[in-house]
Amino acid sequence: MRYGTLGSACAALIRRDLLLTWRRRGDALNPALFALMVVALFPLALGPEPNQLMQIAAGIVFVAILLASLLALDALFRSDYEDGTLEQIVLSPHPLPVLLACRIGAHWLTTAVPLILVAPLLAEMLHLPSTVMPVLMLALAIATPLLSLLGAVCVALTVGMRRSGMLLALLVLPLYVPVLIFAAGACNAAQAGLPFLAPLLLLGAGLALALVLVPLACAAALRISIS
Amino acid sequence: MRYGTLGSACAALIRRDLLLTWRRRGDALNPALFALMVVALFPLALGPEPNQLMQIAAGIVFVAILLASLLALDALFRSDYEDGTLEQIVLSPHPLPVLLACRIGAHWLTTAVPLILVAPLLAEMLHLPSTVMPVLMLALAIATPLLSLLGAVCVALTVGMRRSGMLLALLVLPLYVPVLIFAAGACNAAQAGLPFLAPLLLLGAGLALALVLVPLACAAALRISIS
Amino acid sequence: MHSQATADPVPLLSARALAFSRNEEPIFGPIDFSLHAGEVVLIEGDNGSGKTTLLKVLSGLLLPSSGTIELHGEALTMSRLSQQVALMGHLPGLKADLTALENLEFSIGVFGLRAGNTPMLALASLGLQGYEHVAVRLLSAGQKKRVALARLLLVPAALWLLDEPYANLDKEGIDLVNRLLEAHARRGGAALITSHGAYAFTSGSPRRLPLRPAA
Amino acid sequence: MHSQATADPVPLLSARALAFSRNEEPIFGPIDFSLHAGEVVLIEGDNGSGKTTLLKVLSGLLLPSSGTIELHGEALTMSRLSQQVALMGHLPGLKADLTALENLEFSIGVFGLRAGNTPMLALASLGLQGYEHVAVRLLSAGQKKRVALARLLLVPAALWLLDEPYANLDKEGIDLVNRLLEAHARRGGAALITSHGAYAFTSGSPRRLPLRPAA
Amino acid sequence: MNTLSLWFHKFGSPPTFYRLSRLLCPWLFAAACLIGAVGLYAGLVLAPADYQQSDAYRIIFIHVPCAWMSLFAYIFMAANAFIAVVWRIKISEILAMTSAPVGAMFTAVTLLTGAIWGKPMWGTWWTWDARLTSELVLLFLYLGVIGLYSAIEDRRQAARAASFLGLIGIVNVPIVHFSVNWWNTLHQGSTVRLLGPSRIDASMLWPLLLMALATHIWFFASVLARSRTSVLEQESGKEWVREIVQAQGVRHG
Ligand code: HEM
Ligand SMILES: Nc1ncnc2c1ncn2[C@@H]1O[C@H](COP(=O)(O)OP(=O)(O)OP(=O)(O)O)[C@@H](O)[C@H]1O
Ligand SMILES: Nc1ncnc2c1ncn2[C@@H]1O[C@H](COP(=O)(O)OP(=O)(O)OP(=O)(O)O)[C@@H](O)[C@H]1O
Ligand SMILES: [Mg+2]
Ligand SMILES: [Mg+2]
């Protein structure tokens, strides 16, 4: 009789998620494609003057990435809920917050990392000055895990519902606001030649806090919503 | 033995949709709220200078309304599909394109009209000059039915799939691009003091065409995707 | 495969060499059968043998890959088909936020109404008096199924195609379905129902049409 | 309500005055029962009588509104519970894009492995040789159910809670479930299974626990 | 069970709560109307015109009390939400959920009056100033709580989930309040202080305080009234509700 260890459980979970992404690797590109399309909408809607676009480039890249990760959130627990796997995970003998942290981590790896990778392209499309690029990437590296974590709590709260897409957006966006302000603020400051470290440090502090608190909150929220 | 007439069928369909919206009238506000939130993201990401915002106001309002109607599309056939009503509608003795046109019309009434109503607020928040407002409203009045119609074809194609949110977005956005270009173009022209009628007339022509063709296309697409 | 000679010369529904395949894989083989007014036929087959698919083909939702279907001895058109045939699939086809009555009124608007029946009467005959104005969302699974059955009573169609009408019903519900079927047959209607082996059609002994996967 | 005296003094599972309510409406009334090693008990009740809810309460997914549950005579903690109890709900809990084997390996990683068993052996004993590396998506409904049953054979839990294991299965599938249950009982396990009246637990005559809506 | 939850079980039992609120509600509404009327009269008629803003400033007597209430209501909601999530106390669930729409209404009024006031003062209805933005986010948070609550079928589960969301949103409350200090903004800094001298003339202060009192009382009256209906709905199967319904049926004929 061998009961699984926590380590084996986390490994199994992450392995499964990566495998699933690999099996549907076509879909894995969707968030990045979506961000690309949203970014492409702006020159069309605003007119193509490079100077105007450059002014707003960083902000638009962030908004596009934020919307893309919002749409990707739906995949976090929904398929697990619909096929009954989530019930199995909740019933496992291991601490639920740790398992959920692994799940969120895998989700970040498979949806947010492609977004980060595509970000330079998006920025280039909007003529973002190349000096701002490193700040943009750094801000994204800190901001996207925070987005995944904050979103996860809301998804956990709505997972039992059908057709929660719009509602989820309404719950999540207010929570994303501070992340957006600090992340885009850092880039705008860098673009204006001002110091940009303070907002990034604040973001980092938020990330550290969220890493500890969110898995706990997520577990509590899930238990509420699948009951 | 009384077989329903086409008129009674259309009336029953529209009556049902309005009734359903009324039963969940809280949800009917969601697209408008979502658009409001998306509009709010931009000043936060770009910085609050009124002059900069004013330049890009019309474009952002259109992008926000476009994204909101994209998210609302999911409700067009999905719930009917999931509870089996769509099958019943397809099996009805009346011409399917006419019934679908009614369904799309009801969807436009319940999701796009609130968006049009909230648009002046959105424009005001971005300091759009009040002279451009009438053009914006006119452009929206022509563009939103076109968005609903174009979206409907894509929804009809994806309705059989689970979790089509992201995929739907990728299918729909390219179709929305021309609408965005002409509608936002008209507003930008008006804002720059240039003639703006031509793009609006083009949009109108597109709408007339779509009104005739889309129900037919939708019926064909639905038959493919529920088989 | 299974074809009976009966008194009535023109069958309500008849299928000749009917087959359906998906992705070039045959789902059910060429089958022949006919159904006369007053008959109830039980389609039996294991999971995946194509029962649901057969009903969808007969109702016109799917086009057969080969073979013909005739209604009253004439080749069918879509609009005549849907006046004559009513399908009750796996899904109830009810809007959860509308009341039982509103749901029925919608289906009357779309499909028409059988002479001498009203939604209230149909609901009452299914034991749903007092539930007419309750949102379907609040009804139990069994009650929902009854509302879906009430719709069958209202539409003018003479031929019922019922996909697993017994699934998820308790004994009382099963009896109810059987009584409805008998009454429908007595009125000159006909029905084709599916069931996998585990259920029993308790009353009478209906004709059975075994379905085996074609592959 | 229904309590049997058996030889074994400490029951595997025992519930005292167990009740659950939702929205202040009692779903199932206070019930008492105990389950000993080697027993298979069939929970019978109509639609909506609370069978699924009872299993969820017993597995720890829902907190009971009142009453106590004991495992091996001790009050339960969540982690001990999930080592001892395996739930198979309405949903299979399988990832459609993974193969049968990969699905089982995931569940072993999370729940552990019963001594002397391997995923390959379990699949083979359910008649799924040759399907180990096929994506679950491509399996038929009956085969999917078998993969879910294979998981039960692998996890160390002694108590199985099976929600409508017979639903949507053909006769052969029903026999298979019965054989698995018997083998599990012989090995000293126990099982609680639900069914509404329409199905029959064909082999032997299991103890029955009738469940009536509390209201 | 700790003392707090014992207290809640005693006084927060639905029948007791129902009777208490039925007793209190009319009086509270009456008091709120009366004090509000006096406050409005004092503010709109008695108080002198401002030397800078002439009469436009008088909207302060609605704007500021409502703005305070929008924050207070959130804190009240979150406190009840905390109790609801941790101790699963029914009355707290109901209080949290019924205070959300009332708070949302106050927030909407704040935004509206602020916008109306902003047009003469700042020359625009709206700017993306920190306080205005965070107040808008506050409205979204309220709407999220209301939306989540109405989207879930099971009332108690819905209340717990929405309470949980409300708890997360509490971080926004200090941001609204301190935004004028943390960022330099267009919006007025704090002018009224509980401790220390207020930077506002007494002739304007006391009508303002009266209005604040009135909105507080109105808030509680309105929450109690809503909670009373919720309690009745959720307990509709219980014996005590049937008794009340019967008693009322007899009275009405
Ligand atoms: C839509 C626009 C506005 C919004 C959302 C808004 C929001 C608020 C909020 C939330 C408070 C309460 C803050 C707290 O108690 O911590 C407040 C207080 C106040 N507001 Fe506004 N406001 C707006 C416009 C204005 C305008 C245009 C003025 C006048 C120039 C104004 C003057 C005041 C004053 C005097 C206070 C009291 C400050 C205190 O004593 O703390 N507000 N506002
Ligand atoms: N939409 C679809 N796309 C692809 N294959 C399908 C689809 N629907 C059914 N099938 C396949 O067609 C075959 C017949 O399915 P069908 O649902 O008709 O069987 P059934 O006899 O109704 O089975 P059950 O007893 O499980 O309801 C199965 O192998 C199934 O996997
Ligand atoms: N998530 C839920 N929210 C609200 N009510 C629920 C929920 N799940 C079940 N119920 C209600 O609880 C009652 C018992 O449901 P349950 O699913 O336990 O019955 P069951 O005996 O399993 O029925 P069936 O034979 O249909 O499976 C039903 O009235 C049902 O409507
Ligand atoms: Mg079937
Ligand atoms: Mg059940």
XYZ file of C-alpha atoms and ligand atoms in Angstrom, chain D residues 51-52 90 163-164, ligand 5:
6
model
C -28.430 9.929 -3.181
C -25.714 11.920 -4.888
C -21.538 11.097 -12.198
C -22.754 7.159 -7.846
C -24.963 5.355 -10.345
Mg -27.729 11.541 -8.468
